[in-house]
C-alpha atoms as an extended CHARMM CRD file, in Angstrom:
* protein
*
        91  EXT
         1         1  MET       CA              0.0000000000        0.0000000000        0.0000000000  PROA      1               0.0000000000
         2         2  GLU       CA              1.2980000000        3.4570000000       -0.9060000000  PROA      2               0.0000000000
         3         3  THR       CA              1.7790000000        6.0350000000        1.8480000000  PROA      3               0.0000000000
         4         4  LEU       CA              2.1210000000        9.8240000000        2.0190000000  PROA      4               0.0000000000
         5         5  GLU       CA              4.1880000000       11.4710000000        4.7440000000  PROA      5               0.0000000000
         6         6  ILE       CA              5.1100000000       15.0520000000        5.7070000000  PROA      6               0.0000000000
         7         7  GLN       CA              8.3370000000       15.9670000000        7.4810000000  PROA      7               0.0000000000
         8         8  PRO       CA              8.4750000000       17.5560000000        9.9300000000  PROA      8               0.0000000000
         9         9  LYS       CA              5.0790000000       16.6770000000       11.3900000000  PROA      9               0.0000000000
        10        10  GLU       CA              5.2130000000       19.6850000000       13.7020000000  PROA      10              0.0000000000
        11        11  LYS       CA              7.3290000000       22.8110000000       13.4850000000  PROA      11              0.0000000000
        12        12  THR       CA              7.5620000000       25.7530000000       15.9010000000  PROA      12              0.0000000000
        13        13  VAL       CA              8.9830000000       28.9910000000       14.4720000000  PROA      13              0.0000000000
        14        14  GLU       CA              9.0470000000       32.6480000000       15.3980000000  PROA      14              0.0000000000
        15        15  VAL       CA              7.2780000000       35.4470000000       13.5390000000  PROA      15              0.0000000000
        16        16  GLY       CA              9.3370000000       36.5520000000       10.5230000000  PROA      16              0.0000000000
        17        17  ALA       CA             11.0730000000       33.2010000000       10.0460000000  PROA      17              0.0000000000
        18        18  SER       CA             10.6610000000       30.7540000000        7.1560000000  PROA      18              0.0000000000
        19        19  VAL       CA              9.5170000000       27.1460000000        7.2520000000  PROA      19              0.0000000000
        20        20  SER       CA              9.6350000000       24.2350000000        4.8090000000  PROA      20              0.0000000000
        21        21  TYR       CA              7.7450000000       20.9660000000        4.7600000000  PROA      21              0.0000000000
        22        22  VAL       CA              8.5260000000       17.9870000000        2.5540000000  PROA      22              0.0000000000
        23        23  CYS       CA              5.7590000000       15.6310000000        1.4950000000  PROA      23              0.0000000000
        24        24  GLN       CA              6.8490000000       12.2420000000        0.1860000000  PROA      24              0.0000000000
        25        25  TYR       CA              4.7520000000        9.6510000000       -1.5830000000  PROA      25              0.0000000000
        26        26  SER       CA              6.0480000000        6.0980000000       -1.2830000000  PROA      26              0.0000000000
        27        27  LYS       CA              5.6970000000        5.4770000000       -5.0150000000  PROA      27              0.0000000000
        28        28  LYS       CA              8.4250000000        7.1650000000       -7.0950000000  PROA      28              0.0000000000
        29        29  GLY       CA              7.6370000000        9.6380000000       -9.8560000000  PROA      29              0.0000000000
        30        30  PHE       CA              4.4970000000       11.1520000000       -8.3110000000  PROA      30              0.0000000000
        31        31  ASP       CA              5.9590000000       14.2920000000       -6.6190000000  PROA      31              0.0000000000
        32        32  SER       CA              4.6330000000       16.6080000000       -9.3450000000  PROA      32              0.0000000000
        33        33  ARG       CA              1.0740000000       15.4860000000       -8.4950000000  PROA      33              0.0000000000
        34        34  ILE       CA              1.2610000000       16.5250000000       -4.8280000000  PROA      34              0.0000000000
        35        35  THR       CA             -0.9190000000       19.5030000000       -3.8900000000  PROA      35              0.0000000000
        36        36  TRP       CA             -0.8340000000       21.6590000000       -0.7500000000  PROA      36              0.0000000000
        37        37  LYS       CA             -3.4430000000       23.5600000000        1.2560000000  PROA      37              0.0000000000
        38        38  LYS       CA             -3.9800000000       25.0600000000        4.6820000000  PROA      38              0.0000000000
        39        39  LYS       CA             -6.7440000000       23.3240000000        6.5950000000  PROA      39              0.0000000000
        40        40  GLY       CA             -9.5690000000       25.8060000000        7.1630000000  PROA      40              0.0000000000
        41        41  GLY       CA             -7.7760000000       28.5850000000        5.3000000000  PROA      41              0.0000000000
        42        42  ILE       CA             -5.6160000000       29.4890000000        2.3340000000  PROA      42              0.0000000000
        43        43  LEU       CA             -1.8840000000       29.3690000000        1.7080000000  PROA      43              0.0000000000
        44        44  PRO       CA             -0.2190000000       32.7520000000        2.3860000000  PROA      44              0.0000000000
        45        45  ALA       CA             -0.4600000000       34.7990000000       -0.8210000000  PROA      45              0.0000000000
        46        46  GLY       CA              2.9280000000       35.9650000000       -2.0870000000  PROA      46              0.0000000000
        47        47  ARG       CA              4.8040000000       34.2290000000        0.7320000000  PROA      47              0.0000000000
        48        48  HSD       CA              4.5940000000       30.5740000000       -0.1970000000  PROA      48              0.0000000000
        49        49  SER       CA              6.1080000000       28.2860000000       -2.7730000000  PROA      49              0.0000000000
        50        50  ALA       CA              4.6360000000       24.8580000000       -3.4180000000  PROA      50              0.0000000000
        51        51  THR       CA              6.7500000000       22.8840000000       -5.8590000000  PROA      51              0.0000000000
        52        52  GLY       CA              6.2040000000       19.1690000000       -6.0640000000  PROA      52              0.0000000000
        53        53  GLY       CA              6.5930000000       17.7320000000       -2.6120000000  PROA      53              0.0000000000
        54        54  ARG       CA              8.0100000000       20.8690000000       -0.9620000000  PROA      54              0.0000000000
        55        55  LEU       CA              6.0610000000       23.7160000000        0.6720000000  PROA      55              0.0000000000
        56        56  THR       CA              7.9950000000       26.7760000000        1.8300000000  PROA      56              0.0000000000
        57        57  ILE       CA              6.4310000000       29.7280000000        3.6460000000  PROA      57              0.0000000000
        58        58  THR       CA              8.4840000000       32.8850000000        4.1820000000  PROA      58              0.0000000000
        59        59  ASP       CA              8.0480000000       35.8670000000        6.5250000000  PROA      59              0.0000000000
        60        60  ILE       CA              5.8350000000       33.8820000000        8.9240000000  PROA      60              0.0000000000
        61        61  LYS       CA              2.8960000000       35.7790000000       10.4520000000  PROA      61              0.0000000000
        62        62  ASN       CA              0.7330000000       34.7990000000       13.4510000000  PROA      62              0.0000000000
        63        63  LYS       CA             -2.1490000000       34.0480000000       11.0680000000  PROA      63              0.0000000000
        64        64  ASP       CA             -0.0390000000       31.3060000000        9.4040000000  PROA      64              0.0000000000
        65        65  LYS       CA             -0.3730000000       28.9920000000       12.4260000000  PROA      65              0.0000000000
        66        66  GLY       CA             -2.4230000000       25.8850000000       11.8610000000  PROA      66              0.0000000000
        67        67  THR       CA             -2.4840000000       22.6020000000       10.0010000000  PROA      67              0.0000000000
        68        68  TYR       CA             -1.1120000000       22.2040000000        6.4870000000  PROA      68              0.0000000000
        69        69  GLU       CA             -2.0560000000       19.3100000000        4.2390000000  PROA      69              0.0000000000
        70        70  CYS       CA             -0.4360000000       17.6750000000        1.2810000000  PROA      70              0.0000000000
        71        71  SER       CA             -2.4520000000       15.3150000000       -0.8620000000  PROA      71              0.0000000000
        72        72  ILE       CA             -2.1390000000       13.2010000000       -3.9500000000  PROA      72              0.0000000000
        73        73  ALA       CA             -4.8160000000       11.7100000000       -6.1810000000  PROA      73              0.0000000000
        74        74  THR       CA             -4.0710000000        8.3600000000       -7.7940000000  PROA      74              0.0000000000
        75        75  SER       CA             -6.1610000000        5.5760000000       -9.2890000000  PROA      75              0.0000000000
        76        76  ALA       CA             -6.4360000000        4.1910000000       -5.7350000000  PROA      76              0.0000000000
        77        77  GLY       CA             -8.0440000000        7.4340000000       -4.4710000000  PROA      77              0.0000000000
        78        78  VAL       CA             -6.9020000000       10.5470000000       -2.5980000000  PROA      78              0.0000000000
        79        79  THR       CA             -4.3100000000       10.2480000000        0.1720000000  PROA      79              0.0000000000
        80        80  THR       CA             -3.6600000000       13.1420000000        2.5930000000  PROA      80              0.0000000000
        81        81  ALA       CA             -1.0380000000       13.8810000000        5.2460000000  PROA      81              0.0000000000
        82        82  GLU       CA             -0.9770000000       16.7200000000        7.7940000000  PROA      82              0.0000000000
        83        83  ALA       CA              1.6140000000       18.8260000000        9.5960000000  PROA      83              0.0000000000
        84        84  LEU       CA              1.2070000000       21.4600000000       12.3150000000  PROA      84              0.0000000000
        85        85  LEU       CA              2.7710000000       24.9320000000       12.2960000000  PROA      85              0.0000000000
        86        86  VAL       CA              3.0970000000       26.6270000000       15.6950000000  PROA      86              0.0000000000
        87        87  ILE       CA              4.1150000000       30.3100000000       15.9440000000  PROA      87              0.0000000000
        88        88  TYR       CA              5.7980000000       32.0620000000       18.8520000000  PROA      88              0.0000000000
        89        89  CYS       CA              6.8420000000       35.6650000000       19.4320000000  PROA      89              0.0000000000
        90        90  LYS       CA             10.1380000000       36.6780000000       21.0030000000  PROA      90              0.0000000000
        91        91  PHE       CA              9.8600000000       39.4240000000       23.6020000000  PROA      91              0.0000000000
């Protein structure tokens, strides 16, 4: 059975930092079919790059906290994996 996995599963960063997640499908050659979204929201306009299995978000804002999903649709159906982004502020 094919699997989909995000690394890291949870990331804590400060406001202004950047973060990257890598989503890997166990079957080779499918990275270009991976899509990304923010659960209950949208990906940050102008501050994200989603290429194949990699999602990068720059200039992190408090509103970016939450769960991000990668998914892939194959003949077997849609498979989804989740990762959590936690934000903290330095004082």
